[in-house]
PDB file of C-alpha atoms in Angstrom:
ATOM      1  CA  MET A   1       0.085  -0.029  -0.004  1.00 42.00           C
ATOM      2  CA  VAL A   2       2.808   2.516   0.905  1.00 47.00           C
ATOM      3  CA  GLY A   3       4.637   1.566  -2.106  1.00 42.00           C
ATOM      4  CA  LEU A   4       1.561   2.335  -4.367  1.00 47.00           C
ATOM      5  CA  LEU A   5       1.113   5.601  -2.600  1.00 61.00           C
ATOM      6  CA  LEU A   6       4.744   6.664  -3.227  1.00 68.00           C
ATOM      7  CA  HIS A   7       4.293   5.557  -6.804  1.00 67.00           C
ATOM      8  CA  ARG A   8       1.571   8.107  -7.035  1.00 73.00           C
ATOM      9  CA  PHE A   9       3.746  10.883  -5.534  1.00 76.00           C
ATOM     10  CA  ARG A  10       6.294  10.204  -8.267  1.00 78.00           C
ATOM     11  CA  LEU A  11       3.343  10.401 -10.925  1.00 74.00           C
ATOM     12  CA  LEU A  12       2.163  13.556  -9.448  1.00 78.00           C
ATOM     13  CA  HIS A  13       5.675  15.300  -9.320  1.00 76.00           C
ATOM     14  CA  THR A  14       6.029  14.657 -12.910  1.00 80.00           C
ATOM     15  CA  ILE A  15       2.483  15.736 -13.917  1.00 79.00           C
ATOM     16  CA  ARG A  16       3.049  19.075 -11.989  1.00 79.00           C
ATOM     17  CA  ASP A  17       6.440  19.750 -13.313  1.00 76.00           C
ATOM     18  CA  ARG A  18       5.240  19.213 -16.922  1.00 79.00           C
ATOM     19  CA  GLN A  19       2.403  21.631 -16.291  1.00 77.00           C
ATOM     20  CA  THR A  20       4.886  24.395 -15.108  1.00 77.00           C
ATOM     21  CA  GLY A  21       7.342  23.479 -17.908  1.00 73.00           C
ATOM     22  CA  VAL A  22      10.242  22.386 -15.778  1.00 74.00           C
ATOM     23  CA  LEU A  23      10.050  18.637 -16.622  1.00 77.00           C
ATOM     24  CA  PRO A  24      12.885  17.296 -18.665  1.00 77.00           C
ATOM     25  CA  ALA A  25      12.228  15.601 -22.041  1.00 80.00           C
ATOM     26  CA  VAL A  26      12.173  11.686 -21.490  1.00 80.00           C
ATOM     27  CA  GLY A  27      11.287   8.715 -23.332  1.00 81.00           C
ATOM     28  CA  LEU A  28       8.466   6.340 -22.438  1.00 84.00           C
ATOM     29  CA  ALA A  29      10.795   3.593 -21.360  1.00 86.00           C
ATOM     30  CA  GLU A  30      12.823   6.026 -19.252  1.00 79.00           C
ATOM     31  CA  TYR A  31       9.614   7.284 -17.692  1.00 80.00           C
ATOM     32  CA  ILE A  32       8.500   3.777 -16.700  1.00 82.00           C
ATOM     33  CA  ASN A  33      11.905   3.040 -15.280  1.00 80.00           C
ATOM     34  CA  TYR A  34      11.701   6.055 -13.063  1.00 78.00           C
ATOM     35  CA  VAL A  35       7.991   5.317 -11.932  1.00 78.00           C
ATOM     36  CA  ILE A  36       8.528   1.573 -11.106  1.00 78.00           C
ATOM     37  CA  PHE A  37      12.199   1.674 -10.023  1.00 78.00           C
ATOM     38  CA  PHE A  38      11.988  -1.490  -7.905  1.00 76.00           C
ATOM     39  CA  PRO A  39      14.529  -0.744  -5.279  1.00 75.00           C
ATOM     40  CA  ALA A  40      12.597   2.548  -4.266  1.00 76.00           C
ATOM     41  CA  PHE A  41       8.911   1.121  -4.984  1.00 70.00           C
ATOM     42  CA  VAL A  42       8.132  -0.262  -1.545  1.00 68.00           C
ATOM     43  CA  ALA A  43       8.979   2.579   0.739  1.00 69.00           C
ATOM     44  CA  GLY A  44      10.903   5.293  -1.205  1.00 67.00           C
ATOM     45  CA  PRO A  45      12.903   7.371  -1.255  1.00 84.00           C
ATOM     46  CA  ILE A  46      10.885   9.529  -3.780  1.00 83.00           C
ATOM     47  CA  ASP A  47      13.599  10.603  -6.349  1.00 81.00           C
ATOM     48  CA  ARG A  48      13.229  13.507  -8.589  1.00 82.00           C
ATOM     49  CA  LEU A  49      12.791  12.519 -12.345  1.00 81.00           C
ATOM     50  CA  GLU A  50      15.561  15.095 -13.505  1.00 82.00           C
ATOM     51  CA  ARG A  51      18.207  13.694 -11.219  1.00 83.00           C
ATOM     52  CA  PHE A  52      17.171  10.171 -11.671  1.00 83.00           C
ATOM     53  CA  ILE A  53      17.382  10.351 -15.595  1.00 84.00           C
ATOM     54  CA  LYS A  54      20.802  11.695 -15.629  1.00 84.00           C
ATOM     55  CA  GLU A  55      22.034   8.411 -13.896  1.00 83.00           C
ATOM     56  CA  LEU A  56      19.727   6.194 -15.795  1.00 84.00           C
ATOM     57  CA  ARG A  57      21.344   7.268 -18.942  1.00 83.00           C
ATOM     58  CA  SER A  58      25.035   7.246 -17.500  1.00 83.00           C
ATOM     59  CA  PRO A  59      25.176   4.833 -14.864  1.00 82.00           C
ATOM     60  CA  LEU A  60      27.723   5.451 -12.140  1.00 81.00           C
ATOM     61  CA  PRO A  61      30.596   2.933 -12.685  1.00 83.00           C
ATOM     62  CA  LEU A  62      30.970   0.292  -9.855  1.00 84.00           C
ATOM     63  CA  LYS A  63      34.393   0.715  -8.080  1.00 86.00           C
ATOM     64  CA  ASN A  64      35.694  -1.166  -5.134  1.00 86.00           C
ATOM     65  CA  GLU A  65      34.304   1.535  -2.793  1.00 88.00           C
ATOM     66  CA  ASP A  66      30.778   1.311  -4.338  1.00 88.00           C
ATOM     67  CA  TRP A  67      30.659  -2.580  -3.942  1.00 93.00           C
ATOM     68  CA  LEU A  68      31.703  -1.966  -0.181  1.00 93.00           C
ATOM     69  CA  PHE A  69      29.238   0.940   0.205  1.00 93.00           C
ATOM     70  CA  ALA A  70      26.333  -1.044  -1.281  1.00 93.00           C
ATOM     71  CA  GLY A  71      27.140  -4.114   0.915  1.00 94.00           C
ATOM     72  CA  GLN A  72      27.092  -2.060   3.972  1.00 95.00           C
ATOM     73  CA  ARG A  73      23.801  -0.301   3.303  1.00 95.00           C
ATOM     74  CA  LEU A  74      22.284  -3.680   2.520  1.00 95.00           C
ATOM     75  CA  ALA A  75      23.478  -5.253   5.629  1.00 97.00           C
ATOM     76  CA  MET A  76      22.420  -2.274   7.760  1.00 96.00           C
ATOM     77  CA  GLY A  77      19.169  -2.276   6.132  1.00 95.00           C
ATOM     78  CA  LEU A  78      18.493  -6.011   6.569  1.00 95.00           C
ATOM     79  CA  PHE A  79      19.682  -5.661  10.243  1.00 97.00           C
ATOM     80  CA  LYS A  80      17.486  -2.650  11.210  1.00 96.00           C
ATOM     81  CA  LYS A  81      14.349  -4.162   9.363  1.00 94.00           C
ATOM     82  CA  PHE A  82      14.438  -7.736  10.151  1.00 94.00           C
ATOM     83  CA  PHE A  83      16.004  -7.534  13.633  1.00 96.00           C
ATOM     84  CA  MET A  84      15.671  -4.285  15.310  1.00 96.00           C
ATOM     85  CA  ALA A  85      12.212  -3.295  14.035  1.00 96.00           C
ATOM     86  CA  ASP A  86      10.770  -6.832  14.386  1.00 95.00           C
ATOM     87  CA  LEU A  87      12.038  -7.063  17.923  1.00 96.00           C
ATOM     88  CA  LEU A  88      10.736  -3.718  18.913  1.00 97.00           C
ATOM     89  CA  ALA A  89       7.390  -4.752  17.400  1.00 95.00           C
ATOM     90  CA  LEU A  90       7.070  -7.385  20.308  1.00 94.00           C
ATOM     91  CA  ILE A  91       7.021  -4.519  22.855  1.00 93.00           C
ATOM     92  CA  SER A  92       5.520  -1.753  20.776  1.00 95.00           C
ATOM     93  CA  VAL A  93       2.023  -0.106  21.974  1.00 93.00           C
ATOM     94  CA  LYS A  94      -1.032  -1.628  20.374  1.00 92.00           C
ATOM     95  CA  ASP A  95      -4.782  -1.610  21.153  1.00 92.00           C
ATOM     96  CA  VAL A  96      -4.799  -4.503  23.564  1.00 91.00           C
ATOM     97  CA  LEU A  97      -1.997  -3.264  25.675  1.00 89.00           C
ATOM     98  CA  VAL A  98      -3.795  -0.048  26.347  1.00 90.00           C
ATOM     99  CA  ASP A  99      -6.428  -2.016  28.359  1.00 84.00           C
ATOM    100  CA  GLN A 100      -4.041  -4.466  29.855  1.00 84.00           C
ATOM    101  CA  THR A 101      -1.333  -2.022  30.999  1.00 80.00           C
ATOM    102  CA  LEU A 102      -1.937  -0.306  34.402  1.00 77.00           C
ATOM    103  CA  SER A 103       1.497   1.193  34.686  1.00 85.00           C
ATOM    104  CA  GLY A 104       1.932   4.765  32.887  1.00 87.00           C
ATOM    105  CA  GLY A 105       5.644   4.292  32.935  1.00 91.00           C
ATOM    106  CA  TRP A 106       5.455   1.057  31.053  1.00 92.00           C
ATOM    107  CA  LEU A 107       2.871   2.261  28.362  1.00 94.00           C
ATOM    108  CA  TRP A 108       5.172   5.168  27.809  1.00 95.00           C
ATOM    109  CA  LEU A 109       7.922   2.711  27.085  1.00 95.00           C
ATOM    110  CA  THR A 110       5.784   0.963  24.588  1.00 95.00           C
ATOM    111  CA  LEU A 111       5.191   4.285  22.787  1.00 96.00           C
ATOM    112  CA  CYS A 112       9.120   4.968  22.671  1.00 97.00           C
ATOM    113  CA  ALA A 113       9.465   1.301  21.303  1.00 97.00           C
ATOM    114  CA  TYR A 114       6.917   1.992  18.609  1.00 97.00           C
ATOM    115  CA  SER A 115       8.857   5.297  17.560  1.00 97.00           C
ATOM    116  CA  PHE A 116      12.141   3.347  17.231  1.00 97.00           C
ATOM    117  CA  ARG A 117      10.357   0.410  15.618  1.00 97.00           C
ATOM    118  CA  VAL A 118       8.939   2.959  12.764  1.00 95.00           C
ATOM    119  CA  TYR A 119      12.271   4.498  12.318  1.00 96.00           C
ATOM    120  CA  PHE A 120      14.178   1.144  12.046  1.00 97.00           C
ATOM    121  CA  ASP A 121      11.526  -0.097   9.653  1.00 94.00           C
ATOM    122  CA  PHE A 122      11.552   2.828   7.240  1.00 92.00           C
ATOM    123  CA  SER A 123      15.294   3.769   7.553  1.00 94.00           C
ATOM    124  CA  GLY A 124      16.164  -0.032   7.014  1.00 94.00           C
ATOM    125  CA  TYR A 125      14.008  -0.116   3.726  1.00 92.00           C
ATOM    126  CA  THR A 126      15.822   3.095   2.624  1.00 92.00           C
ATOM    127  CA  ASP A 127      19.203   1.621   3.298  1.00 94.00           C
ATOM    128  CA  ILE A 128      18.222  -1.537   1.288  1.00 93.00           C
ATOM    129  CA  ALA A 129      16.948   0.514  -1.479  1.00 91.00           C
ATOM    130  CA  ILE A 130      20.151   2.725  -1.668  1.00 92.00           C
ATOM    131  CA  GLY A 131      22.366  -0.223  -1.583  1.00 93.00           C
ATOM    132  CA  MET A 132      20.463  -1.869  -4.405  1.00 91.00           C
ATOM    133  CA  GLY A 133      20.224   1.220  -6.453  1.00 89.00           C
ATOM    134  CA  ARG A 134      24.103   1.734  -6.124  1.00 90.00           C
ATOM    135  CA  LEU A 135      24.619  -1.792  -7.470  1.00 90.00           C
ATOM    136  CA  MET A 136      22.340  -0.689 -10.400  1.00 88.00           C
ATOM    137  CA  GLY A 137      24.571   2.427 -10.975  1.00 87.00           C
ATOM    138  CA  ILE A 138      21.805   4.875  -9.375  1.00 87.00           C
ATOM    139  CA  ARG A 139      22.661   6.946  -6.387  1.00 88.00           C
ATOM    140  CA  LEU A 140      19.174   7.256  -4.637  1.00 89.00           C
ATOM    141  CA  PRO A 141      18.945  10.351  -2.251  1.00 90.00           C
ATOM    142  CA  GLU A 142      19.102   9.783   1.415  1.00 92.00           C
ATOM    143  CA  ASN A 143      15.863   9.720   3.516  1.00 92.00           C
ATOM    144  CA  PHE A 144      16.812   9.636   7.040  1.00 95.00           C
ATOM    145  CA  ALA A 145      19.597  11.651   9.008  1.00 94.00           C
ATOM    146  CA  SER A 146      19.498  10.848  12.659  1.00 94.00           C
ATOM    147  CA  PRO A 147      15.997  12.486  13.206  1.00 96.00           C
ATOM    148  CA  PHE A 148      15.880  11.332  16.888  1.00 97.00           C
ATOM    149  CA  LEU A 149      19.185  13.286  17.662  1.00 96.00           C
ATOM    150  CA  LYS A 150      17.620  16.677  16.666  1.00 96.00           C
ATOM    151  CA  SER A 151      16.983  19.320  19.165  1.00 93.00           C
ATOM    152  CA  ASN A 152      13.643  20.615  17.932  1.00 94.00           C
ATOM    153  CA  LEU A 153      10.665  19.392  15.759  1.00 95.00           C
ATOM    154  CA  THR A 154      11.459  21.334  12.600  1.00 94.00           C
ATOM    155  CA  GLN A 155      14.854  19.687  12.533  1.00 95.00           C
ATOM    156  CA  LEU A 156      13.333  16.236  13.315  1.00 96.00           C
ATOM    157  CA  TRP A 157      10.903  16.585  10.305  1.00 95.00           C
ATOM    158  CA  ASN A 158      13.679  17.697   7.843  1.00 94.00           C
ATOM    159  CA  SER A 159      15.520  14.640   8.814  1.00 95.00           C
ATOM    160  CA  TRP A 160      12.708  12.149   8.868  1.00 94.00           C
ATOM    161  CA  HIS A 161      11.370  10.657   5.493  1.00 90.00           C
ATOM    162  CA  ILE A 162      13.220  13.531   3.851  1.00 92.00           C
ATOM    163  CA  THR A 163      11.970  13.100   0.309  1.00 90.00           C
ATOM    164  CA  LEU A 164       8.345  12.815   1.389  1.00 89.00           C
ATOM    165  CA  THR A 165       8.730  15.950   3.653  1.00 90.00           C
ATOM    166  CA  GLN A 166      10.310  17.650   0.708  1.00 89.00           C
ATOM    167  CA  TRP A 167       7.582  16.695  -1.717  1.00 88.00           C
ATOM    168  CA  PHE A 168       4.938  17.998   0.550  1.00 91.00           C
ATOM    169  CA  ARG A 169       6.873  21.157   1.169  1.00 90.00           C
ATOM    170  CA  SER A 170       7.382  21.838  -2.557  1.00 88.00           C
ATOM    171  CA  TYR A 171       3.980  20.850  -3.796  1.00 88.00           C
ATOM    172  CA  PHE A 172       1.788  21.921  -0.986  1.00 91.00           C
ATOM    173  CA  PHE A 173       3.085  24.092   1.709  1.00 92.00           C
ATOM    174  CA  PHE A 174       4.989  26.618  -0.641  1.00 91.00           C
ATOM    175  CA  PRO A 175       2.154  26.861  -3.074  1.00 90.00           C
ATOM    176  CA  PHE A 176      -0.416  27.055  -0.438  1.00 91.00           C
ATOM    177  CA  THR A 177       1.319  29.689   1.562  1.00 91.00           C
ATOM    178  CA  ARG A 178       2.134  31.847  -1.499  1.00 89.00           C
ATOM    179  CA  LEU A 179      -1.862  31.589  -2.218  1.00 89.00           C
ATOM    180  CA  LEU A 180      -2.675  32.883   1.227  1.00 88.00           C
ATOM    181  CA  ARG A 181       0.019  35.705   0.968  1.00 86.00           C
ATOM    182  CA  SER A 182      -1.453  36.839  -2.478  1.00 82.00           C
ATOM    183  CA  SER A 183      -4.920  36.803  -1.417  1.00 71.00           C
ATOM    184  CA  ASN A 184      -7.089  39.903  -1.414  1.00 70.00           C
ATOM    185  CA  ARG A 185      -7.381  39.606   2.448  1.00 72.00           C
ATOM    186  CA  SER A 186      -4.103  40.493   4.213  1.00 75.00           C
ATOM    187  CA  LEU A 187      -3.556  37.676   6.732  1.00 83.00           C
ATOM    188  CA  PRO A 188      -1.079  37.853   9.539  1.00 87.00           C
ATOM    189  CA  GLN A 189       2.354  36.044   8.762  1.00 87.00           C
ATOM    190  CA  GLY A 190       1.841  33.902  11.868  1.00 88.00           C
ATOM    191  CA  LEU A 191      -1.535  32.550  10.651  1.00 91.00           C
ATOM    192  CA  ILE A 192      -0.185  31.878   7.190  1.00 91.00           C
ATOM    193  CA  ILE A 193       2.514  29.622   8.950  1.00 92.00           C
ATOM    194  CA  PHE A 194      -0.008  28.011  11.048  1.00 94.00           C
ATOM    195  CA  LEU A 195      -2.321  27.007   8.347  1.00 94.00           C
ATOM    196  CA  GLY A 196       0.597  26.126   6.082  1.00 95.00           C
ATOM    197  CA  GLN A 197       2.019  23.753   8.654  1.00 95.00           C
ATOM    198  CA  ILE A 198      -1.225  22.315  10.069  1.00 96.00           C
ATOM    199  CA  GLY A 199      -2.363  21.641   6.479  1.00 95.00           C
ATOM    200  CA  THR A 200       0.803  19.897   5.451  1.00 95.00           C
ATOM    201  CA  MET A 201       1.079  17.553   8.519  1.00 95.00           C
ATOM    202  CA  LEU A 202      -2.591  16.900   8.195  1.00 95.00           C
ATOM    203  CA  LEU A 203      -2.191  15.757   4.516  1.00 92.00           C
ATOM    204  CA  ILE A 204       0.945  13.546   5.680  1.00 92.00           C
ATOM    205  CA  GLY A 205      -1.262  11.974   8.374  1.00 92.00           C
ATOM    206  CA  MET A 206      -4.154  11.194   6.022  1.00 89.00           C
ATOM    207  CA  TRP A 207      -1.245   9.993   3.418  1.00 86.00           C
ATOM    208  CA  HIS A 208      -1.102   7.078   5.740  1.00 85.00           C
ATOM    209  CA  GLY A 209      -4.769   6.261   5.910  1.00 86.00           C
ATOM    210  CA  ILE A 210      -8.281   8.144   6.072  1.00 88.00           C
ATOM    211  CA  THR A 211      -8.890   7.806   9.756  1.00 93.00           C
ATOM    212  CA  TRP A 212      -9.494  10.050  12.564  1.00 95.00           C
ATOM    213  CA  ASN A 213      -6.516   8.989  14.377  1.00 96.00           C
ATOM    214  CA  TYR A 214      -4.255   9.744  11.390  1.00 96.00           C
ATOM    215  CA  ALA A 215      -5.872  13.011  11.235  1.00 96.00           C
ATOM    216  CA  LEU A 216      -5.226  13.571  14.860  1.00 97.00           C
ATOM    217  CA  TRP A 217      -1.535  12.488  14.470  1.00 97.00           C
ATOM    218  CA  GLY A 218      -1.247  15.079  11.679  1.00 96.00           C
ATOM    219  CA  LEU A 219      -2.703  18.014  13.595  1.00 97.00           C
ATOM    220  CA  TRP A 220      -0.421  17.008  16.647  1.00 97.00           C
ATOM    221  CA  GLN A 221       2.602  17.189  14.564  1.00 97.00           C
ATOM    222  CA  GLY A 222       1.539  20.420  12.757  1.00 96.00           C
ATOM    223  CA  LEU A 223       0.713  22.154  15.998  1.00 97.00           C
ATOM    224  CA  GLY A 224       4.184  21.222  17.490  1.00 96.00           C
ATOM    225  CA  LEU A 225       5.836  22.653  14.398  1.00 96.00           C
ATOM    226  CA  PHE A 226       3.981  26.009  14.779  1.00 95.00           C
ATOM    227  CA  LEU A 227       4.629  26.208  18.365  1.00 95.00           C
ATOM    228  CA  GLN A 228       8.310  25.326  18.211  1.00 93.00           C
ATOM    229  CA  ASN A 229       8.531  27.854  15.379  1.00 90.00           C
ATOM    230  CA  ARG A 230       7.082  30.606  17.374  1.00 90.00           C
ATOM    231  CA  TRP A 231       8.873  29.799  20.488  1.00 89.00           C
ATOM    232  CA  SER A 232      12.262  29.747  18.679  1.00 87.00           C
ATOM    233  CA  GLU A 233      11.482  33.264  17.287  1.00 86.00           C
ATOM    234  CA  PHE A 234      10.516  34.464  20.648  1.00 86.00           C
ATOM    235  CA  ILE A 235      13.677  33.047  22.429  1.00 84.00           C
ATOM    236  CA  HIS A 236      16.101  34.331  20.012  1.00 83.00           C
ATOM    237  CA  ARG A 237      14.685  37.707  19.977  1.00 84.00           C
ATOM    238  CA  ARG A 238      14.336  37.937  23.839  1.00 84.00           C
ATOM    239  CA  TYR A 239      17.451  36.132  24.706  1.00 80.00           C
ATOM    240  CA  PRO A 240      20.073  36.442  21.787  1.00 77.00           C
ATOM    241  CA  ASN A 241      22.888  35.203  23.653  1.00 78.00           C
ATOM    242  CA  LEU A 242      21.277  32.055  25.253  1.00 76.00           C
ATOM    243  CA  GLY A 243      23.395  29.111  24.767  1.00 69.00           C
ATOM    244  CA  ALA A 244      26.623  31.268  23.997  1.00 74.00           C
ATOM    245  CA  SER A 245      28.850  29.083  26.257  1.00 80.00           C
ATOM    246  CA  PRO A 246      29.574  25.369  25.460  1.00 83.00           C
ATOM    247  CA  VAL A 247      28.121  24.165  28.806  1.00 83.00           C
ATOM    248  CA  SER A 248      24.840  25.994  28.310  1.00 80.00           C
ATOM    249  CA  ARG A 249      24.783  24.945  24.396  1.00 83.00           C
ATOM    250  CA  GLY A 250      25.241  21.541  25.541  1.00 88.00           C
ATOM    251  CA  LEU A 251      22.457  21.441  27.887  1.00 88.00           C
ATOM    252  CA  LEU A 252      19.965  23.149  25.708  1.00 88.00           C
ATOM    253  CA  GLN A 253      20.770  20.572  22.965  1.00 90.00           C
ATOM    254  CA  ILE A 254      20.197  17.767  25.339  1.00 94.00           C
ATOM    255  CA  GLY A 255      17.025  19.220  26.502  1.00 93.00           C
ATOM    256  CA  GLY A 256      15.746  19.802  23.127  1.00 93.00           C
ATOM    257  CA  ILE A 257      16.499  16.380  21.965  1.00 95.00           C
ATOM    258  CA  LEU A 258      14.685  14.957  24.935  1.00 96.00           C
ATOM    259  CA  LEU A 259      11.566  17.240  24.511  1.00 96.00           C
ATOM    260  CA  THR A 260      11.475  16.891  20.910  1.00 97.00           C
ATOM    261  CA  PHE A 261      11.542  13.044  20.957  1.00 97.00           C
ATOM    262  CA  SER A 262       8.874  13.056  23.836  1.00 96.00           C
ATOM    263  CA  TYR A 263       6.579  15.266  21.700  1.00 97.00           C
ATOM    264  CA  PHE A 264       6.975  13.094  18.764  1.00 97.00           C
ATOM    265  CA  THR A 265       6.467   9.966  20.743  1.00 97.00           C
ATOM    266  CA  PHE A 266       3.186  11.274  22.476  1.00 95.00           C
ATOM    267  CA  GLY A 267       1.876  11.446  18.870  1.00 96.00           C
ATOM    268  CA  ILE A 268       2.416   7.989  18.562  1.00 96.00           C
ATOM    269  CA  ALA A 269      -0.542   7.402  20.734  1.00 96.00           C
ATOM    270  CA  PHE A 270      -2.725   8.534  17.764  1.00 97.00           C
ATOM    271  CA  PHE A 271      -0.547   6.952  15.044  1.00 96.00           C
ATOM    272  CA  ALA A 272      -0.514   3.401  16.424  1.00 95.00           C
ATOM    273  CA  LEU A 273      -3.754   3.034  17.886  1.00 95.00           C
ATOM    274  CA  SER A 274      -7.067   2.484  16.071  1.00 93.00           C
ATOM    275  CA  THR A 275      -9.400   4.764  17.759  1.00 95.00           C
ATOM    276  CA  PRO A 276      -9.234   8.292  19.535  1.00 95.00           C
ATOM    277  CA  GLN A 277     -10.838   6.921  22.563  1.00 95.00           C
ATOM    278  CA  LEU A 278      -7.991   4.406  22.927  1.00 94.00           C
ATOM    279  CA  SER A 279      -5.224   7.068  22.302  1.00 95.00           C
ATOM    280  CA  PHE A 280      -6.660   9.363  24.895  1.00 94.00           C
ATOM    281  CA  GLU A 281      -7.040   6.642  27.299  1.00 93.00           C
ATOM    282  CA  ALA A 282      -3.285   5.830  26.953  1.00 93.00           C
ATOM    283  CA  ILE A 283      -2.456   9.587  27.349  1.00 93.00           C
ATOM    284  CA  ARG A 284      -4.609   9.559  30.532  1.00 92.00           C
ATOM    285  CA  LYS A 285      -2.677   6.609  31.785  1.00 92.00           C
ATOM    286  CA  ILE A 286       0.654   7.847  31.183  1.00 92.00           C
ATOM    287  CA  PHE A 287      -0.272  11.011  33.303  1.00 90.00           C
ATOM    288  CA  GLY A 288      -1.972   9.019  35.885  1.00 86.00           C
ATOM    289  CA  ILE A 289      -5.339  10.746  35.157  1.00 81.00           C
ATOM    290  CA  SER A 290      -8.199   8.332  36.204  1.00 62.00           C
TER     291      SER A 290
END
């Protein structure tokens, strides 16, 4: 299902770029190769036609370091996907655990396990795709860049499923916010950013499935991005020298990482569970609210 949806993103990218006149001229066979390139078909990354076609026409030569790189990425991907992700699946949050678990601390750990499970699953597929692509002379784009080591939510989403985030930024966020800025009604800049971020993350949530929980997950992430954006601007304006010393900078970095991961993981209560009732019940138990 995910592969089919990513396949649609490649189609929409080329259709839109053809309409705007920026799509390069390609033959039918080249276009089919781009759309159904099998290493990236299941879980991405979502490559750009103009970049992909250059290497399809002139595949990269396979040198000794390329064989080593491909082997390392394949081995790492297989380890992430079929060991780490599958192992974490045993203790990840699921519907039945919400009713059975009385400890809020344990329930929180199952949410954390699910966060890491999703990361290892998707980044493992990406490693496999990149390794296979390199063996075929194609350098696929990176899709993950240590997202759980980022100190704010914007950095996390710029490092998580990078090509999907870039696709929504290019084909929804920027056009949508430009439309709001060019409308007859003069909207405040903060409101434009709020609507753009909420709309973008809501669409990403609904991309996973048309359910209330995926919609709530998207709204949660969009709200977090907006609040973090506004808070960062306020802090930089009010305290321009905050984090000037190495010690304070390190403490802020560690605190930001923990806070960002916690916010992302609370959203898993909506992403991993099937109904809003179960999600809110899990959150209540974590905070000890009866």
